Short mmCIF file of C-alpha atoms in Angstrom, two decimals:
data_model
loop_
_atom_site.label_atom_id
_atom_site.label_comp_id
_atom_site.label_asym_id
_atom_site.label_seq_id
_atom_site.Cartn_x
_atom_site.Cartn_y
_atom_site.Cartn_z
CA MET A 565 33.30 -7.98 -4.73
CA LEU A 566 30.95 -7.44 -7.80
CA PHE A 567 27.43 -6.69 -7.00
CA GLN A 568 24.53 -5.55 -8.43
CA LYS A 569 21.90 -4.36 -6.00
CA ASN A 570 19.23 -4.36 -8.77
CA ASN A 571 20.07 -7.43 -10.16
CA PHE A 572 19.97 -9.07 -6.57
CA LEU A 573 17.06 -11.73 -7.14
CA LYS A 574 18.55 -12.54 -10.47
CA ALA A 575 21.98 -13.20 -9.02
CA ALA A 576 20.96 -15.53 -5.85
CA SER A 577 18.07 -17.63 -7.17
CA HIS A 578 18.86 -20.95 -8.73
CA GLU A 579 17.40 -23.25 -10.60
CA ASN A 580 14.59 -24.22 -7.87
CA GLY A 581 14.42 -20.91 -6.28
CA ILE A 582 15.59 -19.18 -3.20
CA SER A 583 13.59 -19.33 0.18
CA ARG A 584 13.19 -16.03 1.92
CA ARG A 585 15.42 -17.31 4.70
CA LEU A 586 18.38 -17.74 2.36
CA PHE A 587 17.52 -14.35 0.66
CA LEU A 588 17.59 -12.58 3.74
CA GLY A 589 20.70 -13.86 4.80
CA TYR A 590 22.80 -13.41 1.36
CA ALA A 591 21.37 -9.98 1.35
CA ALA A 592 22.48 -9.00 4.73
CA ALA A 593 26.07 -10.39 4.15
CA LEU A 594 26.40 -8.57 0.75
CA TYR A 595 24.77 -5.11 1.77
CA SER A 596 27.91 -3.73 2.52
CA ILE A 597 30.19 -4.59 -0.42
CA PRO A 598 30.57 -2.18 -3.11
CA THR A 599 28.69 -2.67 -6.53
CA ILE A 600 29.85 -2.51 -9.60
CA GLY A 601 28.71 1.13 -10.65
CA GLN A 602 31.02 2.73 -7.68
CA THR A 603 33.88 4.62 -9.30
CA ALA A 604 37.20 4.97 -7.79
CA ASN A 605 39.44 7.73 -8.26
CA ILE A 606 41.61 7.77 -11.39
CA LYS A 607 45.51 7.59 -10.88
CA HIS A 608 46.95 9.01 -14.20
CA ARG A 609 50.70 8.93 -13.55
CA MET A 610 52.09 5.60 -11.62
CA LYS A 611 55.36 4.23 -11.16
CA PHE A 612 55.94 0.58 -10.77
CA ALA A 613 58.86 -1.03 -8.69
CA SER A 614 58.32 -4.17 -10.94
CA ASN A 615 56.45 -5.27 -14.36
CA PRO A 616 52.87 -4.34 -13.99
CA PHE A 617 51.92 -7.05 -16.47
CA SER A 618 53.47 -9.93 -14.51
CA LEU A 619 50.20 -11.82 -15.33
CA GLY A 620 50.92 -12.22 -18.75
CA VAL A 621 48.12 -11.49 -21.71
CA ALA A 622 45.39 -13.47 -23.00
CA SER A 623 42.31 -13.35 -25.69
CA GLY A 624 39.18 -14.97 -25.96
CA ASP A 625 35.65 -15.49 -27.51
CA SER A 626 36.15 -14.45 -30.65
CA ASN A 627 33.71 -14.44 -33.16
CA SER A 628 33.93 -13.08 -36.71
CA THR A 629 34.61 -9.52 -36.15
CA SER A 630 35.81 -9.03 -32.55
CA THR A 631 37.62 -10.94 -30.06
CA VAL A 632 38.27 -10.10 -26.30
CA LEU A 633 41.66 -8.98 -25.15
CA TRP A 634 42.91 -9.51 -21.23
CA THR A 635 45.17 -8.53 -19.07
CA ARG A 636 45.55 -7.79 -15.07
CA LEU A 637 47.66 -5.05 -13.65
CA ALA A 638 49.91 -6.99 -10.63
CA PRO A 639 53.46 -5.77 -10.28
CA GLU A 640 53.23 -7.94 -6.55
CA PRO A 641 50.94 -10.94 -7.45
CA LEU A 642 50.86 -13.02 -4.57
CA ASP A 643 49.76 -9.33 -2.89
CA PRO A 644 45.50 -9.81 -2.76
CA ASN A 645 45.42 -6.65 -4.21
CA GLY A 646 48.07 -7.41 -6.86
CA GLY A 647 50.44 -4.27 -5.42
CA MET A 648 48.04 -1.81 -6.88
CA PRO A 649 46.57 1.20 -4.86
CA ASN A 650 42.65 1.25 -4.49
CA LEU A 651 42.65 3.88 -7.65
CA ALA A 652 41.72 3.33 -11.00
CA VAL A 653 44.38 3.29 -13.78
CA PRO A 654 44.29 4.11 -17.65
CA VAL A 655 45.54 0.92 -19.68
CA LYS A 656 46.47 1.64 -23.29
CA TRP A 657 45.77 -1.11 -25.82
CA ARG A 658 46.51 -1.23 -29.44
CA VAL A 659 45.82 -3.99 -32.35
CA SER A 660 47.79 -4.51 -35.33
CA THR A 661 48.01 -6.69 -38.37
CA ASP A 662 51.79 -7.73 -37.72
CA GLY A 663 53.63 -8.84 -34.93
CA ASN A 664 56.19 -5.89 -34.94
CA MET A 665 53.28 -3.96 -34.08
CA LYS A 666 53.49 -1.73 -37.24
CA ASN A 667 50.43 -1.70 -38.74
CA ILE A 668 47.67 -0.33 -35.91
CA VAL A 669 44.29 -0.93 -36.87
CA ALA A 670 42.71 -0.44 -33.23
CA SER A 671 43.66 1.19 -30.01
CA GLY A 672 42.42 2.58 -27.34
CA GLN A 673 42.21 2.72 -23.36
CA GLN A 674 40.30 1.38 -20.67
CA LEU A 675 40.45 1.90 -16.83
CA ALA A 676 41.73 -1.29 -14.65
CA THR A 677 39.59 -0.74 -11.64
CA PRO A 678 40.10 -2.07 -8.29
CA GLN A 679 36.44 -3.45 -8.23
CA LEU A 680 37.64 -5.82 -10.80
CA GLY A 681 41.15 -6.54 -9.74
CA HIS A 682 42.59 -4.30 -11.80
CA SER A 683 41.90 -6.32 -14.75
CA VAL A 684 40.93 -5.05 -18.36
CA HIS A 685 38.72 -6.58 -20.80
CA VAL A 686 38.38 -4.67 -24.22
CA THR A 687 36.22 -6.14 -26.69
CA VAL A 688 37.71 -5.10 -29.87
CA GLY A 689 35.09 -5.02 -32.70
CA GLN A 690 35.30 -3.99 -36.57
CA LEU A 691 37.93 -6.41 -37.36
CA LYS A 692 38.19 -8.59 -40.70
CA PRO A 693 36.87 -12.03 -40.49
CA ASP A 694 39.38 -15.32 -40.39
CA ASN A 695 42.28 -12.82 -39.83
CA TRP A 696 45.37 -13.08 -37.48
CA TYR A 697 45.76 -10.18 -35.29
CA TRP A 698 48.59 -8.75 -32.60
CA TYR A 699 47.90 -7.21 -29.48
CA GLN A 700 49.67 -5.43 -26.93
CA PHE A 701 48.86 -3.36 -23.64
CA SER A 702 50.81 -0.53 -22.10
CA VAL A 703 50.60 1.77 -19.23
CA ASN A 704 52.82 4.67 -18.17
CA GLY A 705 55.49 3.62 -20.45
CA GLU A 706 55.54 0.01 -19.23
CA GLU A 707 54.69 -2.66 -22.20
CA SER A 708 53.39 -6.20 -21.86
CA VAL A 709 54.30 -8.46 -24.44
CA VAL A 710 52.78 -9.03 -27.76
CA GLY A 711 49.64 -11.13 -27.72
CA ARG A 712 48.31 -13.18 -30.99
CA THR A 713 44.76 -13.76 -31.42
CA ARG A 714 42.27 -14.27 -34.44
CA THR A 715 39.03 -13.82 -35.67
CA MET A 716 36.75 -16.68 -36.73
CA PRO A 717 35.07 -17.21 -40.23
CA LYS A 718 32.21 -15.42 -41.43
CA LYS A 719 29.12 -17.75 -40.19
CA PHE A 720 28.38 -18.88 -43.80
CA ALA A 721 32.08 -19.35 -44.90
CA SER A 722 33.23 -22.61 -45.77
CA PRO A 723 36.84 -22.83 -44.44
CA GLU A 724 38.84 -25.86 -45.37
CA GLN A 725 40.40 -26.84 -41.96
CA MET A 726 40.27 -26.16 -38.52
CA SER A 727 43.01 -27.00 -35.66
CA PHE A 728 42.31 -26.59 -31.76
CA ALA A 729 43.65 -28.11 -28.50
CA PHE A 730 41.53 -28.85 -25.23
CA ALA A 731 42.78 -29.14 -21.81
CA SER A 732 41.93 -29.80 -18.35
CA CYS A 733 43.28 -29.77 -15.03
CA GLN A 734 46.50 -28.26 -13.93
CA SER A 735 47.29 -28.66 -10.39
CA LEU A 736 50.71 -26.93 -9.93
CA GLU A 737 51.80 -28.73 -7.05
CA GLN A 738 51.58 -32.19 -9.08
CA GLY A 739 53.37 -31.06 -12.05
CA TYR A 740 55.05 -28.74 -14.74
CA PHE A 741 52.88 -27.27 -17.43
CA THR A 742 54.79 -29.12 -19.66
CA ALA A 743 51.90 -29.42 -22.18
CA TYR A 744 51.39 -25.71 -23.10
CA ASP A 745 55.15 -25.53 -24.33
CA SER A 746 54.07 -27.99 -26.74
CA MET A 747 50.70 -26.97 -27.72
CA ALA A 748 52.66 -23.18 -28.14
CA GLN A 749 54.51 -24.85 -30.89
CA ASP A 750 50.96 -26.21 -33.11
CA GLU A 751 49.45 -24.01 -35.14
CA LEU A 752 46.23 -23.59 -33.45
CA ASP A 753 42.92 -21.39 -34.17
CA LEU A 754 41.88 -21.68 -30.78
CA VAL A 755 41.90 -23.51 -27.52
CA PHE A 756 39.38 -25.18 -25.32
CA HIS A 757 39.78 -25.04 -21.59
CA LEU A 758 37.40 -27.60 -19.80
CA GLY A 759 37.85 -26.26 -16.07
CA ASP A 760 40.15 -27.07 -13.04
CA TYR A 761 42.37 -24.07 -14.37
CA ILE A 762 43.08 -23.44 -10.63
CA TYR A 763 42.82 -25.82 -7.36
CA GLU A 764 41.36 -24.32 -4.06
CA TYR A 765 43.10 -26.72 -1.68
CA THR A 766 45.90 -25.36 1.12
CA ALA A 767 49.26 -25.35 0.28
CA GLY A 768 51.00 -28.96 0.19
CA ASN A 769 47.75 -30.93 -0.13
CA GLN A 770 48.20 -32.11 -3.35
CA GLY A 771 51.73 -32.49 -3.74
CA THR A 772 55.54 -30.76 -3.42
CA ILE A 773 56.22 -30.18 -7.17
CA ARG A 774 55.57 -26.74 -6.40
CA LYS A 775 53.57 -25.45 -3.76
CA HIS A 776 50.25 -23.46 -3.49
CA HIS A 777 50.17 -20.11 -1.60
CA GLY A 778 48.31 -20.29 1.63
CA LYS A 779 45.16 -22.03 3.24
CA GLU A 780 42.42 -23.11 1.39
CA ILE A 781 40.78 -20.56 -0.71
CA GLU A 782 37.20 -18.99 0.43
CA SER A 783 37.39 -15.20 0.11
CA LEU A 784 37.87 -12.70 -3.19
CA SER A 785 41.59 -12.32 -1.87
CA ASP A 786 42.17 -15.76 -1.37
CA TYR A 787 40.89 -16.24 -5.07
CA ARG A 788 42.90 -13.87 -6.81
CA VAL A 789 45.87 -14.94 -5.24
CA ARG A 790 45.49 -18.11 -6.37
CA HIS A 791 44.61 -17.19 -9.89
CA ALA A 792 47.51 -15.08 -9.75
CA GLN A 793 49.89 -17.96 -8.75
CA TYR A 794 48.91 -20.22 -11.58
CA LYS A 795 48.51 -17.23 -14.16
CA MET A 796 52.63 -16.32 -13.34
CA ASP A 797 53.74 -19.69 -14.93
CA PRO A 798 55.59 -19.01 -17.78
CA LEU A 799 54.60 -21.89 -20.08
CA LEU A 800 50.80 -20.82 -19.41
CA GLN A 801 51.50 -17.01 -19.94
CA LYS A 802 52.92 -18.40 -23.31
CA MET A 803 50.15 -20.57 -24.82
CA HIS A 804 47.68 -17.68 -23.78
CA ALA A 805 49.54 -15.16 -26.09
CA ARG A 806 49.34 -17.53 -29.01
CA CYS A 807 45.79 -18.01 -30.10
CA PRO A 808 42.12 -17.04 -28.54
CA TRP A 809 40.99 -19.34 -25.91
CA PHE A 810 37.28 -20.36 -25.09
CA VAL A 811 36.92 -21.32 -21.23
CA THR A 812 34.77 -22.90 -18.58
CA TRP A 813 34.93 -23.99 -15.09
CA ASP A 814 34.44 -27.14 -13.37
CA ASP A 815 34.66 -27.83 -9.82
CA HIS A 816 38.02 -27.01 -8.57
CA GLU A 817 37.34 -22.97 -9.52
CA LEU A 818 35.23 -22.95 -6.47
CA ASP A 819 35.23 -26.14 -4.44
CA ASN A 820 35.90 -29.90 -5.39
CA ASN A 821 32.50 -31.96 -6.39
CA CYS A 822 30.45 -28.84 -5.76
CA ALA A 823 26.89 -28.56 -6.99
CA ASP A 824 24.77 -25.13 -7.16
CA ASP A 825 24.75 -24.23 -3.82
CA ILE A 826 25.56 -27.25 -2.29
CA SER A 827 29.57 -27.66 -0.73
CA GLU A 828 31.50 -30.74 -0.90
CA GLN A 829 32.08 -30.27 2.80
CA LYS A 830 29.22 -31.23 5.26
CA ASN A 831 27.31 -28.68 7.85
CA VAL A 832 27.93 -25.66 5.10
CA LYS A 833 25.06 -23.37 4.68
CA PRO A 834 23.89 -22.72 1.22
CA VAL A 835 24.22 -18.94 2.24
CA ASP A 836 27.75 -19.31 3.05
CA PHE A 837 28.47 -21.48 -0.02
CA LEU A 838 27.12 -18.71 -2.24
CA ILE A 839 29.23 -15.73 -0.42
CA ARG A 840 32.23 -18.01 -1.24
CA ARG A 841 30.77 -18.96 -4.94
CA ALA A 842 30.46 -14.82 -5.43
CA ALA A 843 34.06 -14.66 -4.49
CA ALA A 844 35.01 -17.46 -6.65
CA TYR A 845 33.04 -16.39 -9.71
CA GLN A 846 34.24 -12.70 -9.69
CA ALA A 847 37.86 -13.97 -9.64
CA TYR A 848 37.29 -16.18 -12.24
CA TYR A 849 36.11 -13.12 -14.44
CA GLU A 850 38.77 -10.80 -13.07
CA ASN A 851 41.64 -13.57 -14.84
CA MET A 852 39.96 -14.76 -18.00
CA PRO A 853 39.22 -13.11 -21.39
CA LEU A 854 35.51 -13.28 -21.54
CA ARG A 855 33.18 -10.88 -22.67
CA ARG A 856 31.17 -8.50 -20.52
CA THR A 857 28.13 -10.85 -20.63
CA SER A 858 29.89 -13.08 -18.42
CA ILE A 859 30.35 -10.31 -15.37
CA PRO A 860 28.97 -11.99 -12.67
CA SER A 861 26.06 -10.65 -10.37
CA GLY A 862 26.90 -11.88 -6.80
CA PRO A 863 27.03 -15.74 -7.07
CA SER A 864 25.47 -16.10 -10.42
CA MET A 865 27.38 -15.94 -14.25
CA GLN A 866 26.71 -16.57 -17.21
CA LEU A 867 28.97 -18.76 -18.70
CA TYR A 868 27.33 -21.11 -21.31
CA ARG A 869 27.82 -19.43 -24.69
CA LYS A 870 28.78 -20.88 -28.16
CA GLY A 871 30.64 -20.03 -31.20
CA SER A 872 31.33 -20.82 -34.70
CA PHE A 873 33.95 -21.77 -37.29
CA GLY A 874 31.85 -21.02 -40.30
CA GLN A 875 30.27 -23.63 -41.30
CA LEU A 876 32.74 -26.20 -40.32
CA ALA A 877 32.18 -26.26 -36.88
CA GLU A 878 29.88 -24.71 -34.54
CA PHE A 879 30.35 -25.01 -30.83
CA THR A 880 28.64 -24.77 -27.41
CA VAL A 881 30.73 -23.94 -24.22
CA LEU A 882 28.89 -25.46 -21.21
CA ASP A 883 28.62 -24.72 -17.51
CA GLY A 884 28.02 -28.07 -15.69
CA ARG A 885 28.27 -26.83 -12.04
CA GLN A 886 26.17 -23.93 -11.23
CA TYR A 887 22.72 -25.28 -11.86
CA ARG A 888 23.50 -28.93 -11.56
CA SER A 889 21.38 -31.42 -8.74
CA ASN A 890 23.17 -32.40 -6.19
CA GLN A 891 24.74 -35.78 -6.57
CA PRO A 892 22.80 -39.05 -6.19
CA ASN A 893 23.64 -41.66 -3.91
CA ASN A 894 25.95 -39.38 -1.42
CA ASP A 895 28.32 -39.26 -4.46
CA VAL A 896 29.60 -42.65 -4.16
CA ARG A 897 30.02 -44.74 -7.04
CA SER A 898 26.64 -47.20 -7.42
CA PRO A 899 24.63 -48.79 -9.92
CA ILE A 900 22.16 -47.02 -12.47
CA ASN A 901 19.26 -46.84 -9.59
CA GLU A 902 16.21 -44.81 -9.05
CA ALA A 903 18.08 -42.07 -7.57
CA ALA A 904 20.73 -41.69 -10.68
CA LEU A 905 17.31 -42.17 -13.37
CA ASN A 906 15.52 -39.37 -11.72
CA PRO A 907 14.17 -37.22 -14.30
CA GLY A 908 14.14 -34.31 -11.92
CA SER A 909 17.85 -34.22 -11.70
CA THR A 910 19.72 -31.96 -13.71
CA MET A 911 23.48 -31.48 -14.57
CA LEU A 912 22.69 -28.25 -16.87
CA GLY A 913 19.44 -27.13 -15.49
CA THR A 914 16.17 -26.45 -17.48
CA GLU A 915 17.37 -23.40 -19.25
CA GLN A 916 20.97 -24.37 -20.30
CA ARG A 917 19.46 -27.45 -21.51
CA ASN A 918 16.73 -25.79 -23.60
CA TRP A 919 19.47 -23.53 -24.91
CA LEU A 920 21.72 -26.39 -25.77
CA LYS A 921 19.07 -28.11 -28.08
CA GLN A 922 17.61 -25.16 -29.63
CA SER A 923 21.67 -24.36 -30.38
CA LEU A 924 21.96 -27.82 -32.05
CA ILE A 925 18.78 -27.25 -33.82
CA GLN A 926 19.90 -24.14 -35.51
CA SER A 927 23.72 -25.23 -36.24
CA ARG A 928 24.85 -25.30 -39.88
CA GLY A 929 28.02 -26.87 -38.60
CA THR A 930 29.56 -29.66 -40.12
CA TRP A 931 30.81 -30.68 -37.07
CA ASN A 932 28.95 -29.98 -33.70
CA ILE A 933 31.26 -29.50 -30.85
CA ILE A 934 30.06 -29.72 -27.08
CA ALA A 935 32.94 -28.41 -24.89
CA GLN A 936 31.96 -29.74 -21.32
CA GLN A 937 33.21 -31.00 -18.33
CA VAL A 938 32.74 -34.34 -16.83
CA MET A 939 32.57 -37.74 -18.92
CA MET A 940 29.33 -38.90 -20.70
CA GLY A 941 30.18 -42.19 -21.58
CA MET A 942 28.72 -44.56 -19.45
CA VAL A 943 31.67 -46.09 -17.74
CA GLY A 944 31.38 -48.88 -15.17
CA THR A 945 33.50 -51.00 -12.87
CA SER A 946 32.66 -54.04 -11.28
CA ASN A 947 32.39 -54.81 -7.57
CA ASN A 948 32.54 -57.95 -5.70
CA LYS A 949 29.34 -58.50 -6.16
CA ASN A 950 29.51 -58.64 -10.21
CA SER A 951 27.39 -55.69 -10.44
CA MET A 952 28.99 -52.19 -12.27
CA ASN A 953 29.18 -49.20 -10.18
CA TYR A 954 28.95 -45.68 -11.85
CA SER A 955 30.41 -42.11 -11.12
CA MET A 956 27.46 -40.09 -9.59
CA ASP A 957 29.50 -36.89 -10.36
CA GLN A 958 29.85 -37.55 -14.10
CA TRP A 959 26.99 -37.96 -16.49
CA PRO A 960 25.73 -41.44 -15.29
CA GLY A 961 24.87 -39.84 -12.09
CA TYR A 962 22.19 -38.11 -13.90
CA THR A 963 21.10 -40.76 -16.85
CA HIS A 964 17.47 -39.49 -17.59
CA GLU A 965 19.20 -36.30 -18.82
CA ARG A 966 21.81 -37.53 -20.47
CA MET A 967 19.64 -40.01 -22.63
CA ASP A 968 17.14 -37.31 -23.02
CA LEU A 969 19.88 -35.02 -24.71
CA LEU A 970 21.27 -38.20 -26.75
CA ARG A 971 18.06 -39.07 -27.78
CA PHE A 972 17.44 -35.83 -29.14
CA MET A 973 20.47 -35.62 -31.15
CA GLU A 974 19.25 -38.74 -32.50
CA ASP A 975 15.63 -37.85 -33.04
CA ARG A 976 16.84 -34.67 -34.67
CA LYS A 977 19.52 -35.96 -37.01
CA ILE A 978 21.82 -33.48 -35.43
CA SER A 979 25.10 -33.30 -37.97
CA ASN A 980 28.09 -34.71 -36.20
CA PRO A 981 27.98 -34.03 -32.47
CA VAL A 982 31.38 -34.77 -30.87
CA VAL A 983 31.82 -34.03 -27.17
CA LEU A 984 34.94 -32.83 -25.43
CA THR A 985 35.35 -33.47 -21.70
CA GLY A 986 38.03 -32.97 -18.96
CA ASP A 987 37.76 -33.46 -15.58
CA ILE A 988 39.04 -37.21 -15.08
CA HIS A 989 43.27 -37.01 -15.59
CA SER A 990 42.78 -39.53 -18.19
CA ASN A 991 42.47 -40.03 -21.92
CA TRP A 992 39.58 -41.79 -23.15
CA ALA A 993 37.71 -42.16 -26.58
CA ASN A 994 34.04 -43.24 -26.56
CA GLU A 995 31.43 -43.75 -28.82
CA LEU A 996 28.23 -42.65 -27.11
CA ARG A 997 24.83 -44.33 -27.34
CA THR A 998 21.47 -43.04 -25.47
CA ASP A 999 22.17 -45.92 -22.86
CA ASP A 1000 26.15 -47.18 -23.40
CA ARG A 1001 25.19 -50.44 -21.78
CA LYS A 1002 23.18 -51.41 -24.81
CA MET A 1003 25.50 -52.11 -27.61
CA ASP A 1004 23.07 -53.44 -30.09
CA THR A 1005 21.59 -49.89 -30.45
CA PRO A 1006 23.29 -47.29 -32.55
CA THR A 1007 26.05 -44.84 -31.70
CA VAL A 1008 24.79 -41.30 -31.43
CA ALA A 1009 27.98 -39.09 -30.99
CA ALA A 1010 31.80 -39.50 -30.21
CA GLU A 1011 33.36 -38.38 -26.84
CA PHE A 1012 37.03 -37.30 -26.63
CA VAL A 1013 38.37 -37.18 -23.29
CA GLY A 1014 41.56 -35.31 -22.56
CA THR A 1015 43.77 -36.22 -19.69
CA SER A 1016 45.08 -33.65 -17.18
CA ILE A 1017 47.83 -31.01 -17.94
CA ALA A 1018 49.62 -31.85 -14.52
CA SER A 1019 47.24 -33.27 -12.10
CA GLY A 1020 48.08 -36.40 -10.78
CA GLY A 1021 51.86 -36.58 -11.25
CA ASP A 1022 53.56 -38.70 -14.45
CA GLY A 1023 50.85 -41.03 -14.71
CA GLN A 1024 51.01 -44.27 -17.02
CA ASP A 1025 50.43 -45.80 -20.51
CA ARG A 1026 48.33 -48.59 -19.07
CA ILE A 1027 46.57 -49.58 -15.98
CA LYS A 1028 46.89 -53.32 -14.94
CA ASN A 1029 43.08 -53.75 -15.11
CA GLN A 1030 42.85 -51.92 -18.64
CA ASP A 1031 41.20 -54.93 -20.94
CA LYS A 1032 39.00 -56.10 -18.17
CA LEU A 1033 37.80 -52.28 -18.11
CA ILE A 1034 37.45 -52.19 -22.03
CA SER A 1035 35.74 -55.39 -21.89
CA ASP A 1036 33.08 -54.53 -19.11
CA ASN A 1037 32.62 -51.08 -21.57
CA PRO A 1038 33.23 -52.04 -25.19
CA PHE A 1039 32.41 -48.55 -26.11
CA ILE A 1040 36.00 -47.24 -24.89
CA LYS A 1041 37.80 -47.15 -28.00
CA PHE A 1042 40.78 -45.93 -26.53
CA HIS A 1043 42.35 -45.15 -22.86
CA ASN A 1044 45.81 -43.99 -21.28
CA ARG A 1045 46.56 -42.03 -17.78
CA GLN A 1046 49.32 -40.16 -19.00
CA ARG A 1047 49.40 -36.33 -18.70
CA GLY A 1048 48.95 -33.97 -21.85
CA TYR A 1049 46.44 -32.44 -24.07
CA VAL A 1050 44.25 -33.30 -26.85
CA LYS A 1051 44.74 -31.49 -30.39
CA CYS A 1052 41.98 -31.73 -33.36
CA THR A 1053 42.02 -30.94 -36.80
CA LEU A 1054 38.69 -30.97 -38.76
CA THR A 1055 37.80 -31.03 -42.69
CA GLN A 1056 34.55 -31.11 -44.09
CA LYS A 1057 35.37 -34.98 -44.56
CA THR A 1058 37.44 -35.76 -41.34
CA TRP A 1059 37.87 -35.11 -37.58
CA THR A 1060 41.50 -36.22 -36.28
CA THR A 1061 42.00 -36.18 -32.97
CA ASP A 1062 45.52 -36.35 -31.76
CA TYR A 1063 46.28 -37.48 -27.93
CA MET A 1064 49.63 -35.55 -26.89
CA VAL A 1065 51.09 -36.92 -23.83
CA ALA A 1066 54.19 -35.88 -21.38
CA ASP A 1067 56.54 -38.87 -20.87
CA LYS A 1068 56.84 -36.97 -17.20
CA VAL A 1069 55.66 -33.69 -15.71
CA THR A 1070 57.25 -34.19 -12.09
CA THR A 1071 60.38 -32.37 -13.93
CA PRO A 1072 60.57 -29.41 -16.04
CA ASP A 1073 62.29 -31.49 -18.37
CA GLY A 1074 59.61 -33.94 -20.18
CA LYS A 1075 59.07 -34.56 -23.34
CA ILE A 1076 55.91 -34.58 -25.38
CA THR A 1077 55.07 -37.25 -28.14
CA LYS A 1078 51.77 -38.23 -30.03
CA ARG A 1079 50.49 -41.66 -28.08
CA THR A 1080 47.61 -42.21 -30.92
CA SER A 1081 45.58 -40.56 -33.31
CA LEU A 1082 41.99 -41.42 -34.23
CA VAL A 1083 39.75 -40.56 -37.10
CA LEU A 1084 35.90 -39.52 -37.39
CA GLU A 1085 34.54 -39.76 -40.66
CA ASN A 1086 31.94 -37.01 -41.54
CA GLY A 1087 28.16 -38.67 -41.00
CA SER A 1088 29.70 -41.07 -38.51
CA SER A 1089 30.24 -41.83 -35.08
CA THR A 1090 32.31 -44.52 -35.40
CA ILE A 1091 36.03 -43.89 -33.83
CA GLN A 1092 38.52 -45.55 -36.24
CA GLN A 1093 42.59 -45.49 -35.86
CA ALA A 1094 43.83 -43.29 -38.16
#
């Protein structure tokens, strides 16, 4: 796996520092691993028995003048090495202003190396702002499909409209990716994927609609194969080729409900979990259209970042797993008690939290999008003692930090903050307050929570206790438990959110319809029916 020895201290350290014992253990484990600086021999001519572009193409992290183009050579995608030799292979790429690839405006060649799983990440610069482009890869006469991408408007431009979708949670064992087929028919400027792109469990653990390959994944080879299995899905490939994506992880890209160097499983040493994390992070980078700034260093990877769509919207993409404290109350639903209110507990870590605040202060966007993983709305459920319990893995488990962020947005009068959330396999629309239990206080932000692409199976429109759930939590303005995705359309005056749901995902013939549309007006975090 990738490992830059000169950056070891930075790579292995975490929010609260690293002990000498953990440092030495991790260093010993990684001593023999190849470094990123090592160069493989180059294979200039290579014949492929099958399609080397079996995992498709993608683009992402676009700004006003550049974008990242991605592919990964894998003629045998379920082989740990993708069926590729331990040699670097030159891959050609080209960018055109038309889908027929006639008017080429940029082209080049990049090595696909075994150190990076023969993935290719091309940063194409000097492009025109607010323009659509088409791109294609080729290697030794084999050509990829043509992908479509775009640049963002200039920072000070004032575009009339922006359209995007966000998605999360796509267990292939529990359903088909029907939502992506519908999403590909929408005219979208970009997609946010909010995590759980893959699931780590052993084959058959979650369902039988389709079946994972192999045991629970832990090694770099394991993670590579699992990513490849997901990338082989034709509907996912289709959507990746339609527009740029901005991705972030949640927990299942590594391990369920993980927190920093703490595994969900008991008796896992931090040093062992960091080794697993390094493997997961490298495989994630290899399979996503990310900039070189996100190349991992051992168990550390820079994933939080920001972007803009002119002055219409600015967005921050957060990492809610790598720097977080352990979940309080043993990660069991609990009241908002002293542990949940601990000012030392953090989901974001000090550095990322300060960066987020600074980004919000500096933003010139009419709408400020915060794309992240777990629900910020303080949704409580009553127990037999008539007290309210909350998820400790979600923001209520980090109530002090949550209140601090929302108070900051309120005090600094941040323009139209809107939180986008995944994780929970259901649709929600929440009006956020500094403390959601105090309904007599002003709303500060809106939160749109998107359901899963496939995780959880077909789902249902309503749950039997839904009226009580909303009565107990009156800040909830919409709730639904079908599968699907969320589409958002922004103008200077309004934000419209369309909840797109599938009637079923357990068979490949499901249909997508619009379940409801909700609207925000510029200057208000009150959620209204369209």
